[in-house]
């Protein structure tokens, strides 16, 4: 009884630590006029899977979802029409936003498609602070 409980626990730990996943920072703070990087990477688990494509979507505070950029291993990079166009780049799965604006605040969903295990995603919350710190 105790033994089987222990086995279950060990199995659970192995699943938790060996499962493949997308790793992001859950919260990032950007400052108006500066650059910010939102890291995102695919962590291999027990079964290996190759990254084929990664994508970033923006979810505004009013829950409007916009595709920002897609990077495909074979076909390259495609930047979509969004308020971030011209200020955004993706390098090795991390998203860089240049010259941050207040309206950039919101949720950034990182989706990584892999073969053969399919797609994984996680979200980073970007908080934006004004450049002037006003002490009241
Ligand atoms: C933001 O990034 C761009 C290009 O990577 C660089 O030229 C610029 O100096 C950076 N700005 C700041 C404030 O670091
Ligand atoms: C991942 O890609 C490498 C190189 O293309 C290939 O050798 C390997 O079999 C692939 N692995 C899987 C799980 O598809
Ligand atoms: C959602 O975003 C799209 C693209 O940025 C924009 O055209 C549309 O008006 C937005 N919808 C709402 C309800 O804000």
PDB file of C-alpha atoms and ligand atoms in Angstrom:
ATOM      1  CA  UNK A   1       0.000   0.000   0.000  1.00  0.00           C
ATOM      2  CA  UNK A   2       2.676   2.407   1.117  1.00  0.00           C
ATOM      3  CA  UNK A   3       4.955   1.084  -1.601  1.00  0.00           C
ATOM      4  CA  UNK A   4       2.421   1.684  -4.363  1.00  0.00           C
ATOM      5  CA  UNK A   5       1.787   5.185  -3.055  1.00  0.00           C
ATOM      6  CA  UNK A   6       5.501   5.857  -3.268  1.00  0.00           C
ATOM      7  CA  UNK A   7       5.648   4.492  -6.833  1.00  0.00           C
ATOM      8  CA  UNK A   8       2.777   6.726  -7.817  1.00  0.00           C
ATOM      9  CA  UNK A   9       4.548   9.696  -6.305  1.00  0.00           C
ATOM     10  CA  UNK A  10       7.786   8.906  -8.122  1.00  0.00           C
ATOM     11  CA  UNK A  11       5.916   8.445 -11.396  1.00  0.00           C
ATOM     12  CA  UNK A  12       4.195  11.794 -10.842  1.00  0.00           C
ATOM     13  CA  UNK A  13       7.526  13.514 -10.197  1.00  0.00           C
ATOM     14  CA  UNK A  14       9.020  11.964 -13.347  1.00  0.00           C
ATOM     15  CA  UNK A  15       6.067  13.127 -15.431  1.00  0.00           C
ATOM     16  CA  UNK A  16       6.291  16.633 -14.004  1.00  0.00           C
ATOM     17  CA  UNK A  17      10.020  16.943 -14.527  1.00  0.00           C
ATOM     18  CA  UNK A  18      10.385  15.014 -17.755  1.00  0.00           C
ATOM     19  CA  UNK A  19       7.438  16.412 -19.611  1.00  0.00           C
ATOM     20  CA  UNK A  20       8.264  18.747 -22.453  1.00  0.00           C
ATOM     21  CA  UNK A  21       6.973  22.269 -22.071  1.00  0.00           C
ATOM     22  CA  UNK A  22       7.316  25.875 -23.075  1.00  0.00           C
ATOM     23  CA  UNK A  23       9.201  27.965 -20.579  1.00  0.00           C
ATOM     24  CA  UNK A  24       8.464  31.681 -20.275  1.00  0.00           C
ATOM     25  CA  UNK A  25       8.748  34.353 -17.610  1.00  0.00           C
ATOM     26  CA  UNK A  26       5.225  34.837 -16.293  1.00  0.00           C
ATOM     27  CA  UNK A  27       5.711  38.570 -15.656  1.00  0.00           C
ATOM     28  CA  UNK A  28       8.007  41.077 -17.366  1.00  0.00           C
ATOM     29  CA  UNK A  29       8.167  44.831 -16.853  1.00  0.00           C
ATOM     30  CA  UNK A  30       8.971  47.125 -19.763  1.00  0.00           C
ATOM     31  CA  UNK A  31       9.672  50.854 -19.642  1.00  0.00           C
ATOM     32  CA  UNK A  32       8.313  53.355 -22.154  1.00  0.00           C
ATOM     33  CA  UNK A  33      10.953  54.184 -24.777  1.00  0.00           C
ATOM     34  CA  UNK A  34      13.221  51.262 -23.898  1.00  0.00           C
ATOM     35  CA  UNK A  35      13.520  47.757 -25.337  1.00  0.00           C
ATOM     36  CA  UNK A  36      12.200  44.663 -23.675  1.00  0.00           C
ATOM     37  CA  UNK A  37      12.733  40.942 -24.312  1.00  0.00           C
ATOM     38  CA  UNK A  38      10.150  38.280 -23.592  1.00  0.00           C
ATOM     39  CA  UNK A  39      11.986  34.964 -23.416  1.00  0.00           C
ATOM     40  CA  UNK A  40      10.328  31.735 -24.468  1.00  0.00           C
ATOM     41  CA  UNK A  41      11.928  28.389 -25.050  1.00  0.00           C
ATOM     42  CA  UNK A  42      10.952  24.798 -25.602  1.00  0.00           C
ATOM     43  CA  UNK A  43      12.200  22.425 -22.936  1.00  0.00           C
ATOM     44  CA  UNK A  44      12.759  18.892 -24.191  1.00  0.00           C
ATOM     45  CA  UNK A  45      11.276  16.105 -22.122  1.00  0.00           C
ATOM     46  CA  UNK A  46      11.842  12.379 -22.020  1.00  0.00           C
ATOM     47  CA  UNK A  47      10.590  12.015 -25.610  1.00  0.00           C
ATOM     48  CA  UNK A  48      12.374  14.386 -27.928  1.00  0.00           C
ATOM     49  CA  UNK A  49      10.433  16.519 -30.351  1.00  0.00           C
ATOM     50  CA  UNK A  50      11.769  18.985 -32.918  1.00  0.00           C
ATOM     51  CA  UNK A  51      10.641  22.593 -32.974  1.00  0.00           C
ATOM     52  CA  UNK A  52       9.104  23.338 -36.373  1.00  0.00           C
ATOM     53  CA  UNK A  53       7.457  26.715 -35.837  1.00  0.00           C
ATOM     54  CA  UNK A  54       6.990  29.277 -33.104  1.00  0.00           C
ATOM     55  CA  UNK A  55       4.428  32.026 -32.882  1.00  0.00           C
ATOM     56  CA  UNK A  56       3.594  35.004 -30.689  1.00  0.00           C
ATOM     57  CA  UNK A  57       0.106  36.317 -30.187  1.00  0.00           C
ATOM     58  CA  UNK A  58      -0.903  39.402 -28.251  1.00  0.00           C
ATOM     59  CA  UNK A  59      -3.952  39.356 -26.021  1.00  0.00           C
ATOM     60  CA  UNK A  60      -4.937  42.935 -25.209  1.00  0.00           C
ATOM     61  CA  UNK A  61      -6.466  43.808 -21.817  1.00  0.00           C
ATOM     62  CA  UNK A  62      -9.895  43.668 -23.564  1.00  0.00           C
ATOM     63  CA  UNK A  63      -9.055  40.089 -24.679  1.00  0.00           C
ATOM     64  CA  UNK A  64      -8.546  40.892 -28.357  1.00  0.00           C
ATOM     65  CA  UNK A  65      -6.072  38.373 -29.783  1.00  0.00           C
ATOM     66  CA  UNK A  66      -3.695  39.469 -32.541  1.00  0.00           C
ATOM     67  CA  UNK A  67      -0.986  37.424 -34.221  1.00  0.00           C
ATOM     68  CA  UNK A  68       2.305  39.334 -34.083  1.00  0.00           C
ATOM     69  CA  UNK A  69       4.990  37.150 -35.589  1.00  0.00           C
ATOM     70  CA  UNK A  70       5.560  33.613 -36.803  1.00  0.00           C
ATOM     71  CA  UNK A  71       8.926  31.964 -37.207  1.00  0.00           C
ATOM     72  CA  UNK A  72       9.208  28.778 -39.224  1.00  0.00           C
ATOM     73  CA  UNK A  73      12.406  26.750 -39.410  1.00  0.00           C
ATOM     74  CA  UNK A  74      12.011  26.210 -43.178  1.00  0.00           C
ATOM     75  CA  UNK A  75      10.081  29.224 -44.372  1.00  0.00           C
ATOM     76  CA  UNK A  76      11.521  31.998 -42.211  1.00  0.00           C
ATOM     77  CA  UNK A  77       9.888  34.841 -40.375  1.00  0.00           C
ATOM     78  CA  UNK A  78       6.619  36.619 -40.990  1.00  0.00           C
ATOM     79  CA  UNK A  79       5.628  39.790 -39.122  1.00  0.00           C
ATOM     80  CA  UNK A  80       1.894  40.512 -39.089  1.00  0.00           C
ATOM     81  CA  UNK A  81       0.047  43.837 -39.087  1.00  0.00           C
ATOM     82  CA  UNK A  82      -0.228  44.907 -35.472  1.00  0.00           C
ATOM     83  CA  UNK A  83       0.607  47.895 -33.319  1.00  0.00           C
ATOM     84  CA  UNK A  84       3.993  46.229 -32.849  1.00  0.00           C
ATOM     85  CA  UNK A  85       4.922  46.004 -36.527  1.00  0.00           C
ATOM     86  CA  UNK A  86       8.291  47.633 -37.142  1.00  0.00           C
ATOM     87  CA  UNK A  87       9.226  47.452 -33.482  1.00  0.00           C
ATOM     88  CA  UNK A  88       9.295  43.719 -33.058  1.00  0.00           C
ATOM     89  CA  UNK A  89      11.703  40.896 -33.770  1.00  0.00           C
ATOM     90  CA  UNK A  90      12.101  37.292 -32.785  1.00  0.00           C
ATOM     91  CA  UNK A  91      15.409  35.627 -32.185  1.00  0.00           C
ATOM     92  CA  UNK A  92      15.705  32.035 -31.091  1.00  0.00           C
ATOM     93  CA  UNK A  93      12.132  32.035 -29.757  1.00  0.00           C
ATOM     94  CA  UNK A  94      12.558  35.202 -27.656  1.00  0.00           C
ATOM     95  CA  UNK A  95      10.474  38.226 -28.629  1.00  0.00           C
ATOM     96  CA  UNK A  96      12.091  41.664 -28.620  1.00  0.00           C
ATOM     97  CA  UNK A  97       9.974  44.786 -28.518  1.00  0.00           C
ATOM     98  CA  UNK A  98      11.786  48.032 -29.240  1.00  0.00           C
ATOM     99  CA  UNK A  99      10.788  51.452 -28.010  1.00  0.00           C
ATOM    100  CA  UNK A 100       8.076  50.138 -25.693  1.00  0.00           C
ATOM    101  CA  UNK A 101       4.739  51.999 -25.590  1.00  0.00           C
ATOM    102  CA  UNK A 102       2.063  51.973 -22.882  1.00  0.00           C
ATOM    103  CA  UNK A 103      -0.333  50.179 -25.262  1.00  0.00           C
ATOM    104  CA  UNK A 104       2.094  47.238 -25.518  1.00  0.00           C
ATOM    105  CA  UNK A 105       0.948  46.090 -22.076  1.00  0.00           C
ATOM    106  CA  UNK A 106      -0.994  42.841 -22.076  1.00  0.00           C
ATOM    107  CA  UNK A 107      -0.516  39.100 -22.426  1.00  0.00           C
ATOM    108  CA  UNK A 108       1.907  37.586 -24.915  1.00  0.00           C
ATOM    109  CA  UNK A 109       1.205  33.979 -25.791  1.00  0.00           C
ATOM    110  CA  UNK A 110       4.173  31.947 -26.978  1.00  0.00           C
ATOM    111  CA  UNK A 111       3.152  28.890 -28.991  1.00  0.00           C
ATOM    112  CA  UNK A 112       5.762  26.384 -30.078  1.00  0.00           C
ATOM    113  CA  UNK A 113       4.842  23.713 -32.587  1.00  0.00           C
ATOM    114  CA  UNK A 114       6.942  20.592 -32.503  1.00  0.00           C
ATOM    115  CA  UNK A 115       7.081  17.332 -34.381  1.00  0.00           C
ATOM    116  CA  UNK A 116       5.902  14.769 -33.432  1.00  0.00           C
ATOM    117  CA  UNK A 117       4.517  15.868 -30.055  1.00  0.00           C
ATOM    118  CA  UNK A 118       2.408  18.816 -31.257  1.00  0.00           C
ATOM    119  CA  UNK A 119       2.025  22.295 -29.898  1.00  0.00           C
ATOM    120  CA  UNK A 120       2.741  23.804 -26.485  1.00  0.00           C
ATOM    121  CA  UNK A 121       2.069  27.283 -25.198  1.00  0.00           C
ATOM    122  CA  UNK A 122       2.455  29.596 -22.227  1.00  0.00           C
ATOM    123  CA  UNK A 123       1.817  33.263 -21.506  1.00  0.00           C
ATOM    124  CA  UNK A 124       3.893  36.223 -20.346  1.00  0.00           C
ATOM    125  CA  UNK A 125       2.216  39.265 -18.817  1.00  0.00           C
ATOM    126  CA  UNK A 126       3.941  42.475 -19.927  1.00  0.00           C
ATOM    127  CA  UNK A 127       3.551  45.426 -17.584  1.00  0.00           C
ATOM    128  CA  UNK A 128       4.608  48.803 -18.936  1.00  0.00           C
ATOM    129  CA  UNK A 129       5.740  51.678 -16.768  1.00  0.00           C
ATOM    130  CA  UNK A 130       6.088  55.276 -17.843  1.00  0.00           C
ATOM    131  CA  UNK A 131       9.578  56.715 -18.151  1.00  0.00           C
ATOM    132  CA  UNK A 132       8.954  59.357 -15.495  1.00  0.00           C
ATOM    133  CA  UNK A 133       8.687  58.061 -11.977  1.00  0.00           C
ATOM    134  CA  UNK A 134       6.281  60.359 -10.181  1.00  0.00           C
ATOM    135  CA  UNK A 135       6.447  60.174  -6.411  1.00  0.00           C
ATOM    136  CA  UNK A 136       3.246  61.413  -4.839  1.00  0.00           C
TER     137      UNK A 136
HETATM  138  C1  LIG B   1      16.862  48.890 -28.765  1.00  0.00           C
HETATM  139  O1  LIG B   1      17.281  47.933 -29.719  1.00  0.00           O
HETATM  140  C2  LIG B   1      17.786  48.510 -30.923  1.00  0.00           C
HETATM  141  C3  LIG B   1      18.059  47.417 -31.912  1.00  0.00           C
HETATM  142  O2  LIG B   1      18.318  46.197 -31.310  1.00  0.00           O
HETATM  143  C4  LIG B   1      19.051  49.297 -30.592  1.00  0.00           C
HETATM  144  O3  LIG B   1      19.568  49.883 -31.763  1.00  0.00           O
HETATM  145  C5  LIG B   1      18.695  50.380 -29.580  1.00  0.00           C
HETATM  146  O4  LIG B   1      19.860  51.070 -29.204  1.00  0.00           O
HETATM  147  C6  LIG B   1      18.014  49.778 -28.361  1.00  0.00           C
HETATM  148  N1  LIG B   1      17.539  50.862 -27.526  1.00  0.00           N
HETATM  149  C7  LIG B   1      17.826  50.940 -26.235  1.00  0.00           C
HETATM  150  C8  LIG B   1      17.232  52.116 -25.510  1.00  0.00           C
HETATM  151  O5  LIG B   1      18.526  50.122 -25.651  1.00  0.00           O
HETATM  152  C1  LIG B   2      14.684  15.854 -35.083  1.00  0.00           C
HETATM  153  O1  LIG B   2      15.480  16.324 -36.154  1.00  0.00           O
HETATM  154  C2  LIG B   2      16.694  15.606 -36.322  1.00  0.00           C
HETATM  155  C3  LIG B   2      17.504  16.314 -37.398  1.00  0.00           C
HETATM  156  O2  LIG B   2      16.703  16.719 -38.466  1.00  0.00           O
HETATM  157  C4  LIG B   2      16.369  14.183 -36.678  1.00  0.00           C
HETATM  158  O3  LIG B   2      17.539  13.438 -36.833  1.00  0.00           O
HETATM  159  C5  LIG B   2      15.531  13.572 -35.560  1.00  0.00           C
HETATM  160  O4  LIG B   2      15.142  12.261 -35.909  1.00  0.00           O
HETATM  161  C6  LIG B   2      14.296  14.406 -35.293  1.00  0.00           C
HETATM  162  N1  LIG B   2      13.615  13.897 -34.108  1.00  0.00           N
HETATM  163  C7  LIG B   2      12.315  13.653 -34.071  1.00  0.00           C
HETATM  164  C8  LIG B   2      11.777  13.151 -32.762  1.00  0.00           C
HETATM  165  O5  LIG B   2      11.594  13.853 -35.028  1.00  0.00           O
HETATM  166  C1  LIG B   3      -8.914  43.603 -32.397  1.00  0.00           C
HETATM  167  O1  LIG B   3      -7.677  43.772 -33.018  1.00  0.00           O
HETATM  168  C2  LIG B   3      -7.747  43.921 -34.425  1.00  0.00           C
HETATM  169  C3  LIG B   3      -6.341  43.919 -34.998  1.00  0.00           C
HETATM  170  O2  LIG B   3      -5.450  44.624 -34.195  1.00  0.00           O
HETATM  171  C4  LIG B   3      -8.505  45.211 -34.729  1.00  0.00           C
HETATM  172  O3  LIG B   3      -8.588  45.388 -36.119  1.00  0.00           O
HETATM  173  C5  LIG B   3      -9.888  45.115 -34.121  1.00  0.00           C
HETATM  174  O4  LIG B   3     -10.561  46.331 -34.317  1.00  0.00           O
HETATM  175  C6  LIG B   3      -9.804  44.824 -32.640  1.00  0.00           C
HETATM  176  N1  LIG B   3     -11.129  44.556 -32.101  1.00  0.00           N
HETATM  177  C7  LIG B   3     -11.534  45.072 -30.943  1.00  0.00           C
HETATM  178  C8  LIG B   3     -12.894  44.661 -30.517  1.00  0.00           C
HETATM  179  O5  LIG B   3     -10.841  45.832 -30.268  1.00  0.00           O
END
